[in-house]
Short mmCIF file of C-alpha atoms in Angstrom, two decimals:
data_model
loop_
_atom_site.label_atom_id
_atom_site.label_comp_id
_atom_site.label_asym_id
_atom_site.label_seq_id
_atom_site.Cartn_x
_atom_site.Cartn_y
_atom_site.Cartn_z
CA MET E 1 -49.61 -76.39 6.23
CA PRO E 2 -50.62 -77.61 3.56
CA PHE E 3 -51.69 -82.21 2.79
CA ARG E 4 -52.33 -83.62 0.33
CA THR E 5 -56.10 -85.03 1.32
CA SER E 6 -55.62 -88.68 0.03
CA LEU E 7 -53.93 -89.57 3.64
CA VAL E 8 -56.85 -87.39 5.56
CA PRO E 9 -58.33 -90.69 5.97
CA ALA E 10 -55.79 -92.75 6.99
CA LEU E 11 -54.60 -89.44 9.20
CA VAL E 12 -58.36 -90.14 10.30
CA ALA E 13 -58.37 -93.95 11.78
CA ALA E 14 -54.39 -92.78 12.78
CA GLY E 15 -56.02 -90.37 15.33
CA VAL E 16 -53.42 -87.85 14.77
CA LEU E 17 -55.97 -85.34 12.76
CA ALA E 18 -55.83 -83.00 14.88
CA LEU E 19 -52.52 -83.52 15.56
CA VAL E 20 -51.65 -82.24 12.47
CA GLY E 21 -53.07 -78.79 12.84
CA GLN E 22 -51.24 -78.81 15.35
CA ALA E 23 -47.69 -78.82 14.71
CA SER E 24 -48.23 -76.49 10.99
CA ALA E 25 -46.48 -74.49 10.80
CA LYS E 26 -47.28 -70.65 12.77
CA ALA E 27 -48.61 -68.27 9.80
CA PHE E 28 -45.91 -64.96 8.69
CA ARG E 29 -48.94 -62.56 8.38
CA VAL E 30 -48.13 -60.23 5.44
CA CYS E 31 -50.52 -57.22 4.16
CA ALA E 32 -49.38 -57.36 0.56
CA ASP E 33 -50.96 -56.28 -2.88
CA PRO E 34 -52.22 -58.61 -5.44
CA ASP E 35 -51.23 -56.93 -8.12
CA TYR E 36 -48.71 -54.28 -8.44
CA LEU E 37 -45.29 -55.79 -9.89
CA PRO E 38 -41.75 -55.88 -9.54
CA TYR E 39 -43.21 -55.65 -5.69
CA SER E 40 -45.48 -57.51 -5.68
CA ASN E 41 -48.64 -60.04 -6.95
CA ARG E 42 -51.07 -63.53 -6.76
CA ALA E 43 -48.44 -65.10 -8.01
CA GLY E 44 -46.09 -64.16 -5.40
CA GLU E 45 -43.76 -63.01 -8.50
CA GLY E 46 -42.67 -59.89 -6.82
CA PHE E 47 -39.95 -59.21 -5.05
CA GLU E 48 -41.45 -58.22 -1.19
CA ASN E 49 -42.85 -61.77 -1.98
CA LYS E 50 -39.61 -63.60 -1.83
CA ILE E 51 -37.88 -61.24 0.63
CA ALA E 52 -41.59 -62.29 2.78
CA GLU E 53 -40.67 -65.70 1.56
CA ALA E 54 -36.97 -65.91 3.47
CA VAL E 55 -37.62 -63.95 6.58
CA ALA E 56 -40.66 -66.87 7.01
CA LYS E 57 -37.94 -69.66 6.03
CA THR E 58 -35.65 -67.54 8.91
CA LEU E 59 -38.50 -67.94 11.47
CA GLY E 60 -39.60 -71.64 10.13
CA GLU E 61 -43.23 -70.25 9.65
CA THR E 62 -45.26 -70.15 5.93
CA VAL E 63 -46.96 -66.75 4.82
CA GLU E 64 -49.78 -66.35 5.04
CA TYR E 65 -51.49 -62.65 2.61
CA THR E 66 -54.40 -60.45 3.25
CA SER E 67 -54.50 -59.17 -0.32
CA ALA E 68 -55.81 -55.21 -0.76
CA SER E 69 -54.75 -52.20 -3.38
CA TYR E 70 -51.60 -49.56 -1.78
CA ARG E 71 -53.44 -48.25 -4.85
CA GLY E 72 -56.71 -46.34 -5.65
CA ARG E 73 -58.68 -43.64 -3.36
CA GLY E 74 -56.74 -43.39 -0.32
CA GLY E 75 -53.11 -44.94 -1.56
CA PHE E 76 -51.27 -46.40 0.75
CA PRO E 77 -51.87 -44.81 4.40
CA GLN E 78 -55.51 -46.73 3.52
CA PHE E 79 -54.48 -49.76 2.54
CA LEU E 80 -52.82 -49.20 6.05
CA ALA E 81 -55.25 -48.87 7.61
CA THR E 82 -57.74 -51.62 6.45
CA THR E 83 -54.76 -54.55 6.70
CA LEU E 84 -52.58 -53.82 9.43
CA ASP E 85 -54.25 -51.50 11.88
CA ALA E 86 -57.22 -53.43 11.59
CA LYS E 87 -54.67 -56.85 12.58
CA LYS E 88 -56.02 -58.30 9.43
CA CYS E 89 -51.89 -60.02 8.80
CA ASP E 90 -48.19 -58.53 10.76
CA VAL E 91 -46.14 -56.60 8.79
CA VAL E 92 -46.05 -54.72 5.26
CA MET E 93 -42.96 -56.01 3.50
CA SER E 94 -41.85 -52.22 2.74
CA ILE E 95 -42.42 -48.77 3.94
CA PRO E 96 -39.96 -46.61 4.74
CA TYR E 97 -37.78 -45.56 8.46
CA GLY E 98 -38.67 -43.89 10.94
CA SER E 99 -42.61 -44.20 9.36
CA ARG E 100 -44.85 -41.90 11.76
CA GLU E 101 -48.22 -44.00 10.45
CA GLU E 102 -46.50 -47.49 12.02
CA LEU E 103 -43.41 -48.86 13.30
CA THR E 104 -40.43 -49.86 11.67
CA THR E 105 -38.44 -52.49 11.58
CA ARG E 106 -34.31 -51.38 11.14
CA PRO E 107 -33.60 -50.58 7.36
CA TYR E 108 -32.88 -53.59 4.89
CA TYR E 109 -31.71 -51.06 1.40
CA ILE E 110 -31.51 -47.79 0.39
CA SER E 111 -31.91 -47.05 -3.67
CA SER E 112 -32.77 -43.76 -4.51
CA TYR E 113 -35.43 -41.87 -7.63
CA VAL E 114 -33.61 -41.90 -10.41
CA PHE E 115 -33.46 -40.25 -13.55
CA VAL E 116 -33.97 -42.48 -17.36
CA PHE E 117 -33.30 -41.14 -20.22
CA LYS E 118 -31.78 -43.18 -23.27
CA LYS E 119 -28.01 -44.41 -22.99
CA ASP E 120 -27.14 -42.32 -26.71
CA LYS E 121 -29.07 -38.63 -25.74
CA ARG E 122 -25.93 -38.55 -23.27
CA TYR E 123 -27.58 -36.00 -21.18
CA ASP E 124 -25.99 -34.21 -18.94
CA ILE E 125 -28.24 -34.73 -15.47
CA ASN E 126 -26.57 -34.62 -12.32
CA SER E 127 -28.96 -33.39 -9.82
CA MET E 128 -32.50 -31.75 -10.32
CA ASP E 129 -31.01 -28.20 -10.69
CA SER E 130 -28.71 -28.96 -13.72
CA PRO E 131 -30.29 -26.45 -16.77
CA VAL E 132 -30.84 -29.30 -19.59
CA LEU E 133 -34.17 -30.84 -17.83
CA LYS E 134 -35.78 -27.80 -18.46
CA LYS E 135 -35.28 -27.84 -21.43
CA LEU E 136 -36.67 -31.40 -22.11
CA LYS E 137 -40.13 -33.10 -21.56
CA VAL E 138 -39.70 -34.97 -17.84
CA GLY E 139 -42.14 -37.03 -16.96
CA PHE E 140 -42.64 -37.54 -12.94
CA GLU E 141 -45.25 -39.12 -10.78
CA ARG E 142 -48.16 -37.38 -8.65
CA ASP E 143 -47.62 -36.84 -5.31
CA THR E 144 -43.25 -37.86 -4.83
CA PRO E 145 -40.84 -35.98 -3.28
CA VAL E 146 -39.50 -35.20 -8.21
CA GLU E 147 -43.12 -33.32 -8.17
CA ASP E 148 -42.43 -31.35 -5.20
CA GLY E 149 -39.25 -30.58 -6.26
CA MET E 150 -40.50 -29.84 -10.18
CA LYS E 151 -43.00 -27.10 -8.66
CA MET E 152 -39.63 -25.63 -7.04
CA ARG E 153 -38.05 -24.99 -10.15
CA GLY E 154 -40.98 -23.98 -11.29
CA MET E 155 -41.13 -27.19 -14.52
CA ILE E 156 -44.01 -28.51 -13.22
CA PRO E 157 -45.47 -26.86 -16.70
CA GLY E 158 -43.73 -28.67 -19.29
CA GLY E 159 -43.87 -31.87 -18.08
CA ILE E 160 -46.01 -34.42 -17.72
CA ALA E 161 -47.99 -36.20 -15.39
CA PHE E 162 -48.05 -40.19 -14.56
CA ASP E 163 -50.42 -41.78 -12.54
CA VAL E 164 -48.95 -45.00 -11.51
CA GLY E 165 -49.74 -44.90 -7.82
CA ASP E 166 -52.83 -44.20 -7.76
CA ASP E 167 -54.18 -46.67 -10.66
CA ASN E 168 -54.48 -49.89 -10.43
CA SER E 169 -54.29 -50.96 -13.69
CA GLU E 170 -51.70 -49.27 -14.39
CA SER E 171 -48.13 -51.26 -15.02
CA PRO E 172 -45.02 -48.82 -13.48
CA VAL E 173 -42.98 -49.70 -16.86
CA THR E 174 -45.41 -47.81 -18.99
CA MET E 175 -42.95 -45.03 -17.20
CA LEU E 176 -39.81 -46.17 -19.17
CA LYS E 177 -42.39 -47.13 -22.19
CA ALA E 178 -42.91 -43.58 -22.54
CA VAL E 179 -38.94 -43.43 -21.92
CA GLU E 180 -38.71 -45.89 -25.30
CA SER E 181 -41.02 -44.16 -27.44
CA GLY E 182 -40.00 -40.93 -26.81
CA GLN E 183 -42.65 -39.36 -25.12
CA VAL E 184 -40.73 -38.10 -22.47
CA ASP E 185 -37.21 -37.33 -22.61
CA VAL E 186 -36.95 -38.19 -18.97
CA MET E 187 -38.69 -40.23 -16.10
CA ILE E 188 -37.47 -39.57 -12.60
CA THR E 189 -39.38 -42.48 -10.38
CA TRP E 190 -38.74 -44.48 -7.61
CA GLN E 191 -36.18 -47.25 -8.75
CA PRO E 192 -38.15 -50.10 -7.43
CA ALA E 193 -40.76 -49.38 -9.41
CA VAL E 194 -39.16 -50.80 -12.01
CA SER E 195 -36.78 -52.91 -10.59
CA GLY E 196 -37.87 -55.81 -12.39
CA PHE E 197 -39.36 -54.36 -15.85
CA LEU E 198 -35.24 -53.47 -16.92
CA ARG E 199 -33.83 -56.20 -17.60
CA ASP E 200 -36.04 -55.75 -21.20
CA TYR E 201 -34.63 -51.90 -22.00
CA PRO E 202 -30.92 -52.17 -22.11
CA ASP E 203 -31.23 -48.72 -24.13
CA LEU E 204 -32.38 -47.43 -20.70
CA GLU E 205 -29.53 -45.19 -18.55
CA LEU E 206 -30.47 -44.71 -15.21
CA LEU E 207 -28.70 -41.88 -12.57
CA ALA E 208 -29.71 -41.29 -8.77
CA VAL E 209 -31.55 -37.74 -8.04
CA PRO E 210 -29.50 -36.37 -5.31
CA ASN E 211 -29.88 -35.72 -2.21
CA GLU E 212 -29.87 -31.72 -2.07
CA ARG E 213 -30.64 -28.41 -0.97
CA ALA E 214 -29.94 -26.37 -3.16
CA LEU E 215 -33.07 -23.91 -3.64
CA GLY E 216 -33.76 -23.79 0.36
CA ALA E 217 -35.35 -26.59 1.53
CA PRO E 218 -34.18 -29.72 2.26
CA GLU E 219 -34.62 -32.40 -0.99
CA GLN E 220 -34.86 -35.72 -0.36
CA TYR E 221 -34.55 -38.78 -3.69
CA SER E 222 -33.06 -41.40 -1.38
CA PHE E 223 -35.15 -43.63 1.70
CA PRO E 224 -33.69 -46.29 3.90
CA MET E 225 -36.45 -48.88 4.01
CA SER E 226 -37.96 -51.13 6.53
CA MET E 227 -40.35 -53.83 6.95
CA ALA E 228 -43.99 -51.96 9.20
CA VAL E 229 -45.11 -54.37 12.40
CA ARG E 230 -48.13 -52.34 14.43
CA GLU E 231 -47.11 -49.41 16.76
CA GLY E 232 -46.80 -51.62 20.17
CA ASP E 233 -45.34 -54.81 18.57
CA GLU E 234 -41.95 -54.92 19.24
CA GLU E 235 -41.31 -58.03 20.03
CA LEU E 236 -42.05 -58.98 16.65
CA LYS E 237 -40.08 -56.18 15.60
CA LYS E 238 -36.96 -57.38 17.81
CA GLN E 239 -37.43 -60.64 15.91
CA LEU E 240 -36.88 -59.19 12.43
CA ASP E 241 -34.55 -56.96 13.01
CA ASP E 242 -33.13 -59.51 14.09
CA ILE E 243 -32.71 -61.71 11.02
CA ILE E 244 -32.13 -58.76 9.18
CA VAL E 245 -29.07 -58.03 11.26
CA GLN E 246 -28.28 -61.92 10.32
CA HIS E 247 -29.64 -62.56 6.94
CA GLN E 248 -28.90 -59.00 5.21
CA ALA E 249 -26.62 -60.77 3.19
CA GLU E 250 -30.09 -62.59 1.14
CA LEU E 251 -31.40 -59.71 1.35
CA THR E 252 -29.61 -58.61 0.00
CA ALA E 253 -29.49 -60.33 -3.14
CA ILE E 254 -32.78 -60.64 -2.69
CA LEU E 255 -33.10 -57.35 -3.16
CA ASN E 256 -30.40 -57.82 -6.75
CA ASP E 257 -31.46 -60.65 -8.84
CA ASN E 258 -35.16 -58.91 -8.71
CA GLY E 259 -33.46 -55.43 -10.37
CA VAL E 260 -33.44 -54.06 -7.72
CA ARG E 261 -30.09 -51.35 -7.17
CA LEU E 262 -29.37 -49.79 -3.36
CA TYR E 263 -27.83 -46.67 -3.41
CA THR E 264 -25.16 -44.54 -0.57
CA PRO E 265 -27.21 -41.10 -0.28
CA GLN E 266 -25.20 -37.99 -2.08
CA SER E 267 -24.59 -34.71 -2.29
CA PRO E 268 -24.95 -33.00 -5.81
CA ASN E 269 -21.44 -32.80 -5.79
CA SER E 270 -20.90 -36.51 -4.36
CA PRO E 271 -18.12 -37.66 -7.01
#
């Protein structure tokens, strides 16, 4: 726990310096990307940073970060292997519920991939099978369920791929700028990835991509998101599960304040 250096002489004189260390709050050790807003950054401005602070406060602990990029070679699996699995931290703040890579808590939010386009275009889009999509320039991120869905429909040749999830130097806001500039007519992306930038783009419409089985194979575009702990760390998982249950309203408020939209999974024919 930080304390003023001017107090050190007095504490030493009082013979209590050792007690300060013993009384320091236990660290809530989190692995996070240091430069990937709106998720997290070194300044603690991301929504995952704020969720971590709220959880740590409930535990009576202080957040201690281990920084490593989600992006680049190896991606998120490599990030987990070199941080959480290597015991450099104890928690990662967002991972799909039920992931086989780590032990996941109960979900604390559900969000979705979304169609993003200019409101004044009024495109008739309600699913990945909407006919208008084959007439438009569609942007998408590589290595996502959207890329898989577009491949199934033969839409990749007419699409424009973005590598935000792989390029450390590129911000997700690039995808909104692409819609604004007309580089693409429609962008399909994970809503939390652009959540923190949407207030600067009030002319853009967002519609959730419904889960569907239109071409036979199951498709999923909305995902429940959890926190991750190492396999076997049932004690910490239980603590976090209890916090999620007891403080769900607070966590939801943080997400809402940071522009993260919460979605209930829908089928294409949902009203």
